[in-house]
XYZ file of C-alpha atoms in Angstrom:
363
model
C -59.052 -18.030 -8.620
C -61.434 -18.724 -5.738
C -60.913 -15.385 -3.948
C -62.858 -14.676 -0.773
C -64.992 -11.704 0.001
C -63.876 -8.904 2.297
C -65.657 -10.307 5.370
C -64.200 -13.755 4.713
C -60.702 -12.315 4.427
C -61.129 -10.488 7.757
C -62.232 -13.652 9.531
C -59.447 -15.689 7.968
C -56.883 -13.059 8.978
C -57.997 -13.215 12.610
C -57.788 -17.000 12.577
C -54.321 -16.838 11.056
C -53.191 -14.317 13.676
C -54.456 -16.568 16.464
C -52.627 -19.520 14.908
C -49.422 -17.528 14.540
C -49.600 -16.244 18.075
C -49.292 -19.771 19.438
C -46.071 -20.478 17.521
C -42.805 -20.634 19.520
C -40.226 -17.945 18.913
C -36.847 -19.168 20.149
C -33.753 -18.028 18.253
C -31.975 -21.270 19.161
C -33.878 -23.267 16.554
C -32.702 -21.289 13.467
C -29.158 -21.142 14.885
C -29.052 -24.924 15.304
C -30.565 -25.504 11.855
C -28.138 -23.098 10.222
C -25.075 -24.546 11.953
C -25.931 -28.161 11.175
C -26.819 -27.294 7.580
C -23.621 -25.364 6.876
C -21.330 -27.964 8.461
C -23.058 -30.862 6.695
C -22.964 -29.184 3.288
C -19.335 -28.111 3.672
C -18.351 -31.668 4.611
C -20.252 -33.121 1.661
C -18.828 -30.483 -0.695
C -15.298 -31.436 0.362
C -16.024 -35.103 -0.389
C -17.458 -34.279 -3.829
C -14.622 -31.933 -4.778
C -12.067 -34.578 -3.809
C -13.916 -37.159 -5.906
C -14.191 -34.718 -8.827
C -10.413 -34.250 -8.893
C -10.053 -38.021 -9.246
C -12.658 -38.421 -12.006
C -12.569 -35.059 -13.813
C -11.554 -36.680 -17.120
C -13.996 -39.593 -16.844
C -17.719 -40.107 -17.420
C -18.456 -39.615 -13.728
C -17.235 -35.990 -13.702
C -20.514 -34.478 -14.926
C -22.526 -36.147 -12.163
C -20.062 -34.981 -9.513
C -20.204 -31.456 -10.902
C -24.008 -31.376 -10.684
C -23.899 -32.881 -7.185
C -21.357 -30.260 -6.094
C -23.617 -27.558 -7.502
C -26.565 -28.937 -5.538
C -24.632 -29.052 -2.259
C -23.213 -25.564 -2.874
C -26.728 -24.267 -3.508
C -27.988 -25.795 -0.266
C -25.034 -24.360 1.665
C -25.532 -20.824 0.325
C -29.237 -21.131 1.040
C -28.507 -21.948 4.667
C -26.088 -19.036 5.001
C -28.271 -16.351 3.399
C -31.734 -17.284 4.629
C -30.435 -18.468 8.002
C -28.591 -15.232 8.707
C -31.668 -13.141 7.903
C -33.949 -15.358 9.988
C -31.642 -15.130 12.998
C -31.588 -11.328 12.656
C -35.391 -11.312 12.558
C -35.568 -13.350 15.776
C -32.989 -11.182 17.525
C -34.892 -7.974 16.690
C -38.150 -9.382 18.023
C -39.838 -10.001 14.641
C -40.571 -6.293 14.298
C -40.476 -5.874 10.526
C -41.017 -2.112 10.701
C -37.650 -1.874 12.428
C -35.994 -4.723 10.578
C -37.055 -3.700 7.071
C -37.886 -0.015 7.099
C -36.870 0.294 3.440
C -39.027 -2.678 2.310
C -36.081 -4.367 0.637
C -35.173 -7.173 3.021
C -38.463 -9.047 2.700
C -38.334 -9.177 -1.131
C -34.700 -10.291 -0.922
C -35.543 -13.061 1.565
C -38.519 -14.194 -0.513
C -36.429 -14.196 -3.697
C -33.738 -16.231 -1.944
C -36.226 -18.823 -0.693
C -37.786 -19.296 -4.132
C -34.414 -19.353 -5.898
C -32.688 -21.842 -3.602
C -35.787 -24.027 -3.383
C -36.304 -24.284 -7.132
C -32.574 -24.637 -7.810
C -32.375 -27.709 -5.579
C -35.402 -29.291 -7.254
C -34.160 -28.463 -10.771
C -30.670 -29.806 -10.087
C -32.148 -33.029 -8.735
C -34.005 -33.553 -12.006
C -30.936 -32.578 -14.077
C -28.847 -35.163 -12.233
C -31.520 -37.811 -12.835
C -31.584 -36.991 -16.561
C -27.776 -37.112 -16.733
C -27.607 -40.545 -15.076
C -30.454 -41.885 -17.196
C -28.599 -40.799 -20.318
C -25.325 -42.226 -19.022
C -26.868 -45.634 -18.291
C -29.144 -46.028 -21.325
C -27.059 -44.153 -23.934
C -23.418 -44.292 -22.786
C -21.905 -43.422 -26.174
C -24.076 -40.344 -26.597
C -23.379 -39.361 -23.000
C -19.608 -39.625 -23.358
C -19.696 -37.629 -26.597
C -22.061 -34.832 -25.581
C -22.043 -34.500 -21.786
C -18.575 -33.072 -21.200
C -17.382 -31.081 -18.197
C -17.853 -27.809 -20.088
C -21.360 -28.852 -21.120
C -22.186 -29.748 -17.510
C -20.994 -26.325 -16.323
C -23.151 -24.649 -18.959
C -26.211 -26.665 -17.876
C -25.496 -25.898 -14.227
C -25.320 -22.173 -14.923
C -28.467 -22.322 -17.040
C -30.345 -24.099 -14.250
C -29.385 -21.424 -11.735
C -30.320 -18.674 -14.202
C -33.736 -20.190 -14.903
C -34.507 -20.480 -11.182
C -33.363 -16.884 -10.666
C -35.643 -15.602 -13.430
C -38.662 -17.252 -11.779
C -37.650 -15.882 -8.378
C -37.367 -12.336 -9.773
C -40.829 -12.340 -11.383
C -42.623 -10.960 -8.274
C -40.243 -7.995 -8.288
C -41.515 -7.086 -11.760
C -45.181 -7.040 -10.703
C -46.063 -10.681 -11.326
C -47.152 -11.383 -7.748
C -45.456 -10.046 -4.624
C -43.339 -11.088 -1.648
C -44.918 -10.509 1.757
C -44.166 -11.281 5.401
C -45.778 -14.611 6.267
C -47.412 -15.924 9.390
C -45.163 -15.946 12.519
C -43.351 -12.884 11.070
C -40.147 -14.901 10.639
C -40.051 -15.475 6.874
C -41.104 -13.944 3.573
C -42.613 -15.721 0.607
C -45.056 -15.212 -2.234
C -48.366 -13.719 -1.165
C -50.524 -16.536 0.236
C -53.520 -14.537 1.526
C -55.500 -11.392 0.677
C -54.790 -11.679 -3.051
C -54.707 -8.313 -4.791
C -55.100 -9.774 -8.271
C -55.090 -13.027 -10.159
C -51.314 -12.721 -10.589
C -50.809 -13.537 -6.905
C -52.428 -16.927 -7.355
C -50.782 -17.390 -10.744
C -47.230 -17.071 -9.416
C -48.030 -19.602 -6.685
C -49.282 -22.066 -9.299
C -46.208 -21.392 -11.445
C -43.872 -22.071 -8.529
C -45.637 -25.267 -7.487
C -46.010 -26.565 -11.053
C -42.283 -26.188 -11.766
C -41.407 -27.883 -8.486
C -43.795 -30.799 -8.997
C -42.641 -31.191 -12.606
C -39.030 -31.424 -11.440
C -39.977 -34.163 -8.957
C -41.908 -36.011 -11.668
C -38.954 -35.889 -14.072
C -36.642 -37.200 -11.349
C -39.006 -40.084 -10.615
C -39.361 -41.015 -14.291
C -35.641 -40.904 -15.109
C -34.605 -42.761 -11.962
C -37.190 -45.455 -12.692
C -35.856 -45.905 -16.229
C -32.279 -46.103 -14.936
C -33.237 -48.644 -12.273
C -35.093 -50.865 -14.738
C -32.139 -50.759 -17.147
C -29.663 -51.831 -14.470
C -31.984 -54.585 -13.202
C -32.411 -55.971 -16.725
C -28.652 -56.008 -17.196
C -28.291 -57.822 -13.891
C -30.882 -60.445 -14.865
C -29.189 -61.063 -18.199
C -25.909 -61.605 -16.305
C -23.970 -59.546 -18.785
C -21.503 -56.760 -18.013
C -23.651 -53.725 -18.741
C -21.332 -50.780 -18.745
C -17.900 -49.887 -17.442
C -17.975 -48.762 -13.839
C -21.212 -50.610 -13.136
C -20.696 -50.366 -9.373
C -20.392 -46.585 -9.712
C -23.648 -46.543 -11.698
C -25.374 -48.345 -8.844
C -23.791 -46.062 -6.241
C -24.913 -42.889 -8.023
C -28.373 -44.306 -8.698
C -28.814 -45.137 -5.009
C -27.835 -41.565 -4.172
C -30.273 -40.170 -6.718
C -33.135 -42.358 -5.528
C -32.489 -41.251 -1.950
C -32.359 -37.576 -2.960
C -35.621 -38.007 -4.860
C -37.321 -39.617 -1.846
C -36.031 -36.886 0.470
C -37.223 -34.180 -1.937
C -40.656 -35.760 -2.302
C -41.099 -36.081 1.467
C -39.756 -32.616 2.271
C -40.974 -30.563 -0.702
C -44.041 -32.505 -1.806
C -46.458 -31.302 0.920
C -45.315 -27.689 0.590
C -45.725 -27.670 -3.204
C -49.177 -29.260 -2.991
C -50.346 -26.772 -0.359
C -48.980 -23.832 -2.372
C -50.826 -25.113 -5.443
C -54.018 -25.429 -3.399
C -53.653 -21.860 -2.112
C -53.009 -20.571 -5.615
C -56.137 -22.191 -6.978
C -58.585 -22.104 -4.031
C -57.233 -19.445 -1.677
C -56.492 -19.623 2.052
C -58.743 -20.979 4.786
C -58.399 -21.734 8.484
C -56.882 -25.172 7.844
C -54.307 -23.985 5.326
C -52.236 -21.761 7.628
C -51.014 -24.434 10.092
C -50.464 -26.838 7.195
C -48.376 -24.232 5.373
C -46.266 -23.604 8.474
C -45.644 -27.320 8.987
C -44.821 -27.921 5.319
C -42.330 -25.037 5.039
C -40.484 -26.311 8.106
C -40.469 -29.772 6.570
C -39.052 -28.327 3.331
C -36.221 -26.731 5.305
C -35.004 -30.224 6.237
C -34.259 -30.953 2.581
C -31.154 -28.753 2.625
C -29.923 -30.535 5.753
C -30.570 -34.099 4.561
C -29.225 -33.707 1.001
C -25.518 -33.564 1.948
C -25.803 -36.622 4.189
C -26.777 -38.634 1.123
C -23.276 -38.069 -0.302
C -21.628 -38.464 3.094
C -23.236 -41.801 4.015
C -24.216 -43.405 0.687
C -20.700 -43.796 -0.662
C -19.367 -47.148 -1.789
C -16.575 -47.161 0.796
C -18.961 -46.283 3.647
C -21.530 -48.842 2.513
C -18.842 -51.536 2.400
C -17.786 -50.706 5.948
C -21.385 -50.790 7.128
C -21.854 -54.146 5.384
C -18.709 -55.569 6.987
C -19.729 -54.306 10.423
C -23.203 -55.802 9.959
C -21.745 -59.178 9.021
C -19.350 -58.958 11.951
C -22.243 -58.351 14.335
C -24.141 -61.285 12.820
C -21.194 -63.623 13.281
C -20.550 -64.007 9.572
C -16.797 -63.542 10.030
C -16.510 -67.223 11.006
C -17.953 -68.243 7.666
C -15.547 -65.944 5.870
C -12.642 -67.407 7.882
C -13.812 -70.926 7.094
C -14.079 -70.121 3.403
C -10.655 -68.519 3.470
C -9.124 -71.541 5.193
C -10.753 -73.911 2.708
C -9.588 -71.908 -0.251
C -6.086 -71.618 1.221
C -5.950 -75.391 1.824
C -7.092 -76.070 -1.712
C -4.468 -73.716 -3.104
C -1.788 -75.371 -0.969
C -2.772 -78.835 -2.207
C -2.763 -77.652 -5.813
C 0.633 -76.032 -5.389
C 2.122 -79.123 -3.776
C 0.728 -81.340 -6.530
C 2.178 -79.089 -9.199
C 5.581 -79.090 -7.487
C 5.542 -82.887 -7.273
C 4.625 -83.251 -10.915
C 7.338 -80.798 -11.926
C 9.987 -82.600 -9.843
C 8.899 -85.947 -11.273
C 9.131 -84.586 -14.785
C 12.643 -83.253 -14.083
C 13.780 -86.622 -12.711
C 12.344 -88.413 -15.714
C 14.080 -86.069 -18.116
C 17.397 -86.536 -16.268
C 17.027 -90.318 -16.445
C 16.274 -90.180 -20.162
C 19.314 -87.961 -20.769
C 21.514 -90.400 -18.802
C 20.289 -93.349 -20.828
C 20.906 -91.480 -24.079
C 24.453 -90.600 -23.061
C 25.211 -94.240 -22.208
């Protein structure tokens, strides 16, 4: 596992302490993050619930259910981990006072692993669901019902919870990390090979989820592009397919940017151990990962068809395209008026001719 000797661990610990000592410790930052995250996720959850009530009997219901589960997971993650982090800041990061019973740190670490993996797993589940709905619509409509989606959602949460609980059974451990503001899997001073193994397990599941999302979204995109090139109506609700695929692609990009560095660094620590360059990189990557729960809900808030149409109309208005639209409307209206007048004239002429013929017949 690439463990260091005792002298190397001592030197690395001093370097880490020096690095941590330079980190800012204002309680305003977690309060702002928590507030923005909760408000954003609650707003997005309201939008998704409203949409689910409209489509609960249609093929779109399963996607909305998974999306609601993802936003709910992010919201609960902000509430639980944010509240603990704020308490840690308020009490001066003194873990002997904060967690005298040694239960808070394992709970915080379990929460971070659970909510992190749940978000990544749900992103891949949503990508699989959309890929199946686009490429195999008949199978999707027959198998992926609302009850099936709820079962999959519960199973995803349960699987993430099982992984998060492994350190509590002796497979690794949760420890206070650098800056004394958060708890996670042991990243330094490994006691056994299990400490590195649980890090590799966590990172491998996260990277696999990102890979599945990328593969399924690519297949869905290629399928829709081929249907567009063939100029054939692909599936019912094609615009909704495109809307959901755009949302999924954005979520995947956000997850890769936010979670990718953290997962790679965790995998490196699990296989090679910690050095002087790893600690600041780990701190930066975990803060970057925290943005994922803030950015996810804005995907559903901004990347809706109605919002995109408004943005498109505003963009055309700013570019002066409204004159072209008005010109086209006037031309089409003039053409319709001419056609209507011609039809009225032909109808009146036909009536006059029929009246004349009837008069001649009567005479």
